[in-house]
Coordinates of C-alpha atoms and ligand atoms in Angstrom, one line a residue:
M1 CA 97.8 130.4 91.4
D2 CA 99.7 131.3 88.2
D3 CA 101.1 134.6 89.7
H4 CA 103.0 132.5 92.3
I5 CA 104.8 130.3 89.8
P6 CA 108.5 131.2 89.5
E7 CA 109.5 132.2 86.0
E8 CA 112.0 129.3 85.6
I9 CA 109.4 126.6 85.9
R10 CA 106.3 128.4 84.5
E11 CA 106.7 126.7 81.1
I12 CA 107.1 123.3 82.7
Y13 CA 104.1 123.9 85.0
N14 CA 101.9 124.6 81.9
K15 CA 103.2 121.6 80.1
V16 CA 102.5 119.3 83.1
L17 CA 99.0 120.7 83.5
E18 CA 98.3 120.2 79.8
G19 CA 99.4 116.6 80.1
K20 CA 102.5 117.1 77.9
R21 CA 105.8 115.1 78.4
I22 CA 108.7 116.9 80.0
S23 CA 112.3 116.6 78.9
P24 CA 115.3 115.5 81.0
D25 CA 116.4 119.1 81.4
E26 CA 113.0 120.1 82.6
G27 CA 112.9 117.1 85.0
L28 CA 116.2 118.4 86.4
E29 CA 114.8 121.9 86.8
L30 CA 111.9 120.4 88.9
F31 CA 114.3 118.6 91.1
Q32 CA 116.3 121.8 91.6
S33 CA 113.2 123.8 92.4
S34 CA 112.5 124.2 96.0
R35 CA 108.8 124.8 95.6
L36 CA 107.4 121.7 97.3
G37 CA 103.8 122.8 97.3
L38 CA 103.9 123.4 93.6
L39 CA 105.5 120.0 92.9
A40 CA 102.7 118.4 95.0
Y41 CA 100.1 120.3 92.9
M42 CA 101.6 119.2 89.6
A43 CA 102.1 115.6 90.6
D44 CA 98.6 115.4 92.1
S45 CA 97.1 116.7 88.8
V46 CA 98.9 113.9 86.9
R47 CA 97.8 111.3 89.4
R48 CA 94.2 112.5 89.3
K49 CA 94.1 112.3 85.5
K50 CA 95.3 108.7 85.7
N51 CA 93.8 107.4 88.9
G52 CA 91.4 110.0 90.3
L53 CA 91.4 109.8 94.1
L54 CA 91.8 106.1 94.1
T55 CA 94.7 104.6 96.2
Y56 CA 95.5 101.0 95.8
F57 CA 96.7 98.3 98.1
N58 CA 96.6 94.5 98.1
R59 CA 96.7 91.6 100.6
N60 CA 100.1 90.1 100.2
F61 CA 103.0 88.4 102.0
H62 CA 106.7 88.0 101.2
I63 CA 108.9 85.0 101.1
E64 CA 112.7 85.5 101.2
P65 CA 114.2 82.1 100.1
T66 CA 117.7 82.9 101.2
N67 CA 119.9 85.7 102.6
I68 CA 123.1 84.1 101.2
C69 CA 124.2 86.0 98.1
I70 CA 127.0 85.9 95.5
H71 CA 126.9 89.7 95.4
N72 CA 128.1 92.1 98.1
C73 CA 126.2 95.4 97.6
A74 CA 127.4 98.2 99.8
F75 CA 123.8 99.2 100.7
C76 CA 122.7 95.8 101.8
S77 CA 122.0 95.0 105.5
Y78 CA 120.4 91.7 104.7
R79 CA 123.1 89.5 103.2
K80 CA 124.9 87.0 105.5
P81 CA 127.8 84.7 104.7
A82 CA 127.0 81.1 104.1
G83 CA 127.6 79.1 107.3
S84 CA 126.9 82.0 109.6
A85 CA 124.4 81.5 112.4
D86 CA 121.8 83.9 111.0
A87 CA 122.1 82.7 107.3
W88 CA 119.2 80.8 105.9
N89 CA 118.4 78.9 102.6
H90 CA 114.9 77.4 102.3
S91 CA 114.2 74.4 100.1
P92 CA 111.2 74.5 97.8
E93 CA 109.3 72.3 100.3
E94 CA 110.0 74.8 103.1
I95 CA 108.8 77.6 100.9
L96 CA 105.6 75.6 100.2
D97 CA 105.1 75.3 104.0
I98 CA 105.3 79.1 104.4
V99 CA 102.7 79.4 101.6
K100 CA 100.5 76.8 103.4
S101 CA 100.7 78.9 106.7
F102 CA 98.6 81.5 104.8
D103 CA 95.9 79.0 103.7
D104 CA 93.3 80.6 106.0
K105 CA 94.1 84.2 105.0
P106 CA 92.5 86.1 102.1
V107 CA 95.8 87.0 100.4
T108 CA 96.0 87.4 96.7
E109 CA 99.7 87.7 96.1
V110 CA 103.0 86.2 97.3
H111 CA 106.1 88.3 96.6
I112 CA 109.2 86.1 96.5
V113 CA 112.7 87.8 96.4
G114 CA 116.0 87.1 98.1
G115 CA 119.7 86.8 97.7
V116 CA 121.4 85.2 94.7
H117 CA 122.5 81.8 96.2
P118 CA 125.4 80.2 94.3
D119 CA 123.5 76.8 94.2
H120 CA 120.1 78.0 93.0
D121 CA 119.2 77.3 89.4
I122 CA 116.2 77.3 87.1
D123 CA 115.1 73.9 88.4
Y124 CA 115.1 75.2 92.0
Y125 CA 113.0 78.3 91.0
G126 CA 110.8 76.2 88.8
S127 CA 110.1 73.8 91.6
I128 CA 109.1 76.7 93.9
L129 CA 106.7 78.0 91.3
Q130 CA 105.2 74.6 90.5
K131 CA 104.6 73.6 94.1
I132 CA 102.9 76.9 94.9
K133 CA 100.7 76.7 91.8
E134 CA 99.7 73.1 92.5
H135 CA 98.7 74.1 96.1
R136 CA 97.0 77.4 95.5
P137 CA 96.6 78.1 91.7
E138 CA 94.8 81.5 92.1
L139 CA 97.6 83.0 94.2
H140 CA 99.5 85.5 92.1
I141 CA 103.3 84.8 92.2
K142 CA 105.3 88.0 91.8
A143 CA 108.8 86.6 92.1
F144 CA 112.5 87.0 91.5
S145 CA 114.3 90.2 90.8
A146 CA 116.1 90.7 87.4
V147 CA 119.3 90.0 89.4
E148 CA 118.2 86.6 90.5
L149 CA 116.7 85.9 87.0
D150 CA 120.0 87.0 85.3
N151 CA 121.9 84.4 87.4
I152 CA 119.7 81.4 86.8
I153 CA 119.1 82.2 83.1
K154 CA 122.9 82.5 82.5
K155 CA 123.4 79.2 84.3
S156 CA 120.6 77.5 82.2
G157 CA 122.4 78.5 79.0
F158 CA 119.0 79.7 77.6
P159 CA 118.5 83.1 75.9
P160 CA 116.5 85.3 78.3
A161 CA 113.2 84.9 76.4
K162 CA 113.4 81.1 76.6
G163 CA 114.3 81.1 80.3
L164 CA 111.5 83.5 81.1
Q165 CA 109.0 81.4 79.1
A166 CA 110.0 78.3 81.0
L167 CA 109.5 80.1 84.3
K168 CA 106.1 81.4 83.1
R169 CA 105.1 77.8 82.3
Y170 CA 106.1 76.9 85.9
G171 CA 103.8 79.6 87.2
L172 CA 105.6 83.0 87.3
D173 CA 102.9 85.6 87.0
S174 CA 104.9 88.9 87.3
I175 CA 108.4 90.2 88.2
P176 CA 109.1 92.7 91.1
G177 CA 111.1 95.8 90.5
G178 CA 114.2 95.0 92.6
G179 CA 117.8 95.2 91.6
A180 CA 117.5 98.3 89.5
E181 CA 119.3 100.4 92.2
I182 CA 120.6 103.3 90.2
F183 CA 121.4 102.8 86.5
D184 CA 124.3 105.1 86.1
E185 CA 127.3 102.8 85.5
D186 CA 129.8 104.8 87.5
L187 CA 127.7 104.8 90.6
R188 CA 126.8 101.2 90.1
S189 CA 130.4 100.3 90.1
V190 CA 130.7 101.8 93.6
I191 CA 127.5 100.6 95.3
C192 CA 127.0 97.2 93.7
P193 CA 130.1 96.6 91.6
D194 CA 129.7 92.9 90.5
K195 CA 126.0 92.9 90.0
T196 CA 123.8 92.6 86.9
S197 CA 124.4 95.6 84.7
S198 CA 121.8 98.2 84.0
E199 CA 121.7 97.1 80.4
R200 CA 121.0 93.5 81.4
W201 CA 118.4 94.6 84.0
L202 CA 116.5 96.5 81.3
E203 CA 117.0 93.6 78.8
I204 CA 115.4 91.1 81.2
H205 CA 112.4 93.3 81.8
E206 CA 112.0 94.0 78.1
E207 CA 112.1 90.3 77.3
A208 CA 109.7 89.5 80.1
H209 CA 107.2 92.1 78.8
K210 CA 107.6 90.6 75.3
V211 CA 106.6 87.1 76.6
G212 CA 103.7 88.5 78.5
I213 CA 105.1 88.8 82.0
P214 CA 104.4 92.3 83.5
S215 CA 106.8 93.8 86.0
N216 CA 107.6 96.7 88.3
A217 CA 110.6 99.0 88.4
T218 CA 112.5 100.6 91.4
I219 CA 115.1 103.2 92.1
L220 CA 117.4 103.2 95.2
Y221 CA 117.7 106.9 96.0
G222 CA 119.1 109.1 98.7
H223 CA 122.7 108.0 99.0
M224 CA 125.5 109.3 96.8
E225 CA 123.6 110.0 93.6
K226 CA 122.9 113.4 92.2
Y227 CA 119.6 114.6 90.6
E228 CA 121.2 114.0 87.2
H229 CA 121.5 110.3 88.0
R230 CA 117.9 110.1 89.1
I231 CA 116.7 111.7 85.8
D232 CA 119.0 109.4 83.8
H233 CA 117.3 106.4 85.6
L234 CA 113.8 107.7 85.0
E235 CA 114.6 108.4 81.3
R236 CA 115.9 104.8 80.7
L237 CA 112.7 103.5 82.3
R238 CA 110.4 105.8 80.3
K239 CA 112.1 104.8 77.1
L240 CA 111.6 101.1 77.8
Q241 CA 108.0 101.7 78.8
D242 CA 107.3 103.5 75.5
K243 CA 108.5 100.4 73.7
T244 CA 106.8 97.6 75.7
G245 CA 104.1 99.1 78.1
G246 CA 104.9 96.2 80.4
F247 CA 105.6 98.1 83.7
N248 CA 102.8 98.4 86.2
S249 CA 104.3 100.6 88.9
F250 CA 107.4 102.5 89.8
I251 CA 108.6 102.2 93.3
P252 CA 111.2 104.7 94.7
L253 CA 113.1 103.0 97.5
K254 CA 114.6 105.4 100.1
F255 CA 118.1 104.3 101.1
R256 CA 118.1 103.2 104.8
M257 CA 121.5 103.3 106.4
E258 CA 121.7 100.9 109.4
N259 CA 123.9 97.8 109.3
N260 CA 125.5 98.4 105.9
K261 CA 128.6 99.9 104.4
M262 CA 126.9 103.1 103.2
K263 CA 126.0 104.6 106.6
K264 CA 128.4 107.5 105.9
Y265 CA 125.9 108.9 103.4
G266 CA 123.1 109.3 106.0
E267 CA 119.5 109.3 105.0
V268 CA 117.7 112.1 103.1
S269 CA 114.9 114.2 104.6
I270 CA 111.2 113.8 104.2
I271 CA 111.3 116.9 101.9
E272 CA 113.6 115.0 99.5
D273 CA 111.4 111.9 99.7
M274 CA 108.3 113.9 98.7
K275 CA 110.2 115.8 95.9
N276 CA 111.3 112.4 94.5
Y277 CA 107.8 111.0 94.4
A278 CA 106.5 114.1 92.8
V279 CA 109.1 114.3 90.0
S280 CA 108.8 110.6 89.4
R281 CA 105.1 110.9 88.9
I282 CA 105.5 113.9 86.6
Y283 CA 108.4 112.4 84.6
L284 CA 107.0 108.9 84.1
D285 CA 104.0 109.9 82.2
N286 CA 103.6 106.4 80.8
F287 CA 103.7 104.5 84.1
P288 CA 100.1 103.8 85.4
H289 CA 101.1 103.7 89.1
I290 CA 103.6 105.1 91.5
K291 CA 104.0 103.1 94.7
A292 CA 105.2 104.2 98.2
Y293 CA 106.5 101.0 99.8
W294 CA 105.5 101.7 103.4
P295 CA 107.8 99.2 105.2
A296 CA 110.8 101.1 103.7
L297 CA 109.3 104.7 104.0
G298 CA 107.4 104.5 107.2
R299 CA 103.6 104.9 107.7
E300 CA 103.2 108.7 108.1
S301 CA 105.5 109.5 105.2
T302 CA 103.5 107.0 103.1
S303 CA 100.3 108.8 103.9
L304 CA 101.9 112.2 103.0
A305 CA 103.3 110.8 99.8
L306 CA 99.7 110.4 98.5
S307 CA 99.6 114.1 98.0
F308 CA 102.8 113.9 95.9
G309 CA 101.6 111.7 93.1
V310 CA 101.6 108.3 94.8
D311 CA 98.5 106.1 94.2
D312 CA 99.6 102.8 95.6
V313 CA 100.9 101.8 99.1
D314 CA 101.8 98.1 98.4
G315 CA 100.1 95.6 100.8
T316 CA 99.5 94.2 104.2
I317 CA 102.9 92.3 104.3
D318 CA 102.1 90.4 107.5
D319 CA 105.6 90.7 109.0
T320 CA 107.2 88.7 106.3
T321 CA 110.1 90.8 105.1
K322 CA 113.4 91.5 106.8
I323 CA 115.1 93.7 104.1
Y324 CA 114.1 97.0 105.6
S325 CA 113.9 96.2 109.3
M326 CA 117.5 95.2 109.1
A327 CA 118.4 98.4 107.4
G328 CA 116.9 100.6 110.2
A329 CA 113.3 101.2 109.0
E330 CA 110.8 102.2 111.8
D331 CA 108.6 99.1 111.5
Q332 CA 110.7 96.2 112.9
N333 CA 107.8 93.8 112.3
P334 CA 106.0 95.3 109.3
S335 CA 102.3 94.3 109.1
M336 CA 99.2 96.3 108.5
T337 CA 95.6 95.3 108.7
T338 CA 93.2 96.3 105.9
E339 CA 91.6 98.7 108.4
N340 CA 95.0 100.3 109.1
I341 CA 95.8 100.8 105.4
C342 CA 92.3 102.2 104.7
K343 CA 92.7 104.7 107.5
L344 CA 96.2 105.8 106.3
I345 CA 94.7 106.4 102.9
R346 CA 91.5 108.2 104.1
D347 CA 93.5 110.4 106.5
A348 CA 95.3 111.8 103.5
G349 CA 92.0 112.5 101.7
Y350 CA 92.0 109.6 99.2
S351 CA 89.8 106.6 98.6
P352 CA 91.1 103.1 99.4
V353 CA 90.8 100.3 96.9
E354 CA 91.9 96.7 97.4
R355 CA 93.4 95.5 94.1
D356 CA 95.0 92.3 92.8
T357 CA 98.6 92.5 91.5
L358 CA 97.5 93.6 88.1
Y359 CA 95.3 96.4 89.5
N360 CA 92.0 94.7 88.9
V361 CA 89.6 95.9 91.7
V362 CA 89.0 93.4 94.4
K363 CA 87.0 95.7 96.6
Q364 CA 86.3 99.4 97.0
W365 CA 86.5 100.1 100.8
Ligands
V47_1 O1 116.7 96.0 94.9 C1 118.1 96.9 99.7 C2 116.4 97.7 98.1 C3 115.2 96.2 96.8 C4 118.3 98.6 101.0 O2 108.0 95.2 92.8 C5 117.3 98.9 100.0 O3 106.3 95.5 94.1 C6 116.9 100.9 100.9 O4 112.6 95.6 94.9 N1 117.9 100.8 101.9 C7 114.4 94.9 96.9 N2 116.6 100.0 100.0 C8 112.9 95.3 97.3 C9 112.1 95.6 96.0 C10 110.6 95.8 96.1 C11 110.1 96.2 97.3 C12 108.7 96.4 97.4 C13 107.9 96.2 96.3 C14 108.4 95.8 95.1 C15 107.5 95.5 94.0 C16 109.8 95.6 95.0 O5 115.4 96.7 98.1 C17 116.6 96.1 96.3 C18 117.3 97.3 96.8 O6 117.1 98.4 95.9 N3 117.3 97.8 99.3 N4 118.8 97.4 100.8 C19 118.6 99.7 102.0 N5 119.5 99.6 102.9

């Protein structure tokens, strides 16, 4: 194999196979390399050292409390103005009713994320958490992106650690990775100008980790960013993970272009998707898991991504999220049975494992 490795990446290839960390310049070199098979081989070797052939999924559902939002991100297809016919804003009681509709299903996680409604505060979020925990204490609540948390913590007047501790007492178990978008400040000022800064996003995750709340991280890629911006994003995450160790998984989110103001950038190819998974796996040597979020990526690409470093495909979802169907993803009603997910994983040559949110094994399928 070594004879076929181009000179410019031979050193990087050796480093990756020896389990050594690569530098930002080396990460950039990998993005610029067009040798997709080689990237797959390197990323797969990193994933095998960490997770063998195991590929994780869980049984989960989403609740989106509102699609009304004080922010107006250019990539968002989901936000609606308050008062419009298709805007919604659920009360904590209505959210509990949605949770109750899953009483007869063996779900282990509810993922709650939505717009930043001007009226929501820490009491509203606390009430949601408390009601769910009273009703179904063992259900893991992965809730509220750092952008939602930023808003309610500011409103409460608490320092981040105190606000997060309060939410933890109400029942917050972990934080999803949304709102990271792309950390570069210049790009952020174009695609989500008035939103939580990168520094604040990282601060909230750091404080969460310190008070014992684990989290995920995302990147929104495939729009106007350059490879340098992706590496900068990965580097900021890798540094924070060195400090706290609180991230579970990294989730690259492919930009989908329908019904939003960024359609002019189009969507990147499947080659670019796979390259992005592979470089993410190789670069983030301190992240235990890389997730392909199938409702955003599509099922076939998700299956393929398993050969490019991905070891997690998220969950069954049960048709409970609208964020990606509105942005043009193939699955307009995203839902997979456990059998569908296991087949998708086996077809790619890997072994399906049902996990809980914190990657404890529920069942090896
Ligand atoms: O932050 C919004 C993205 C995110 C578009 O932690 C878009 O397990 C592409 O964070 N094209 C929210 N992406 C979803 C999210 C998430 C999803 C799955 C699992 C986890 C986890 C977290 O969705 C937003 C934004 O980056 N997004 N619009 C779009 N048009």
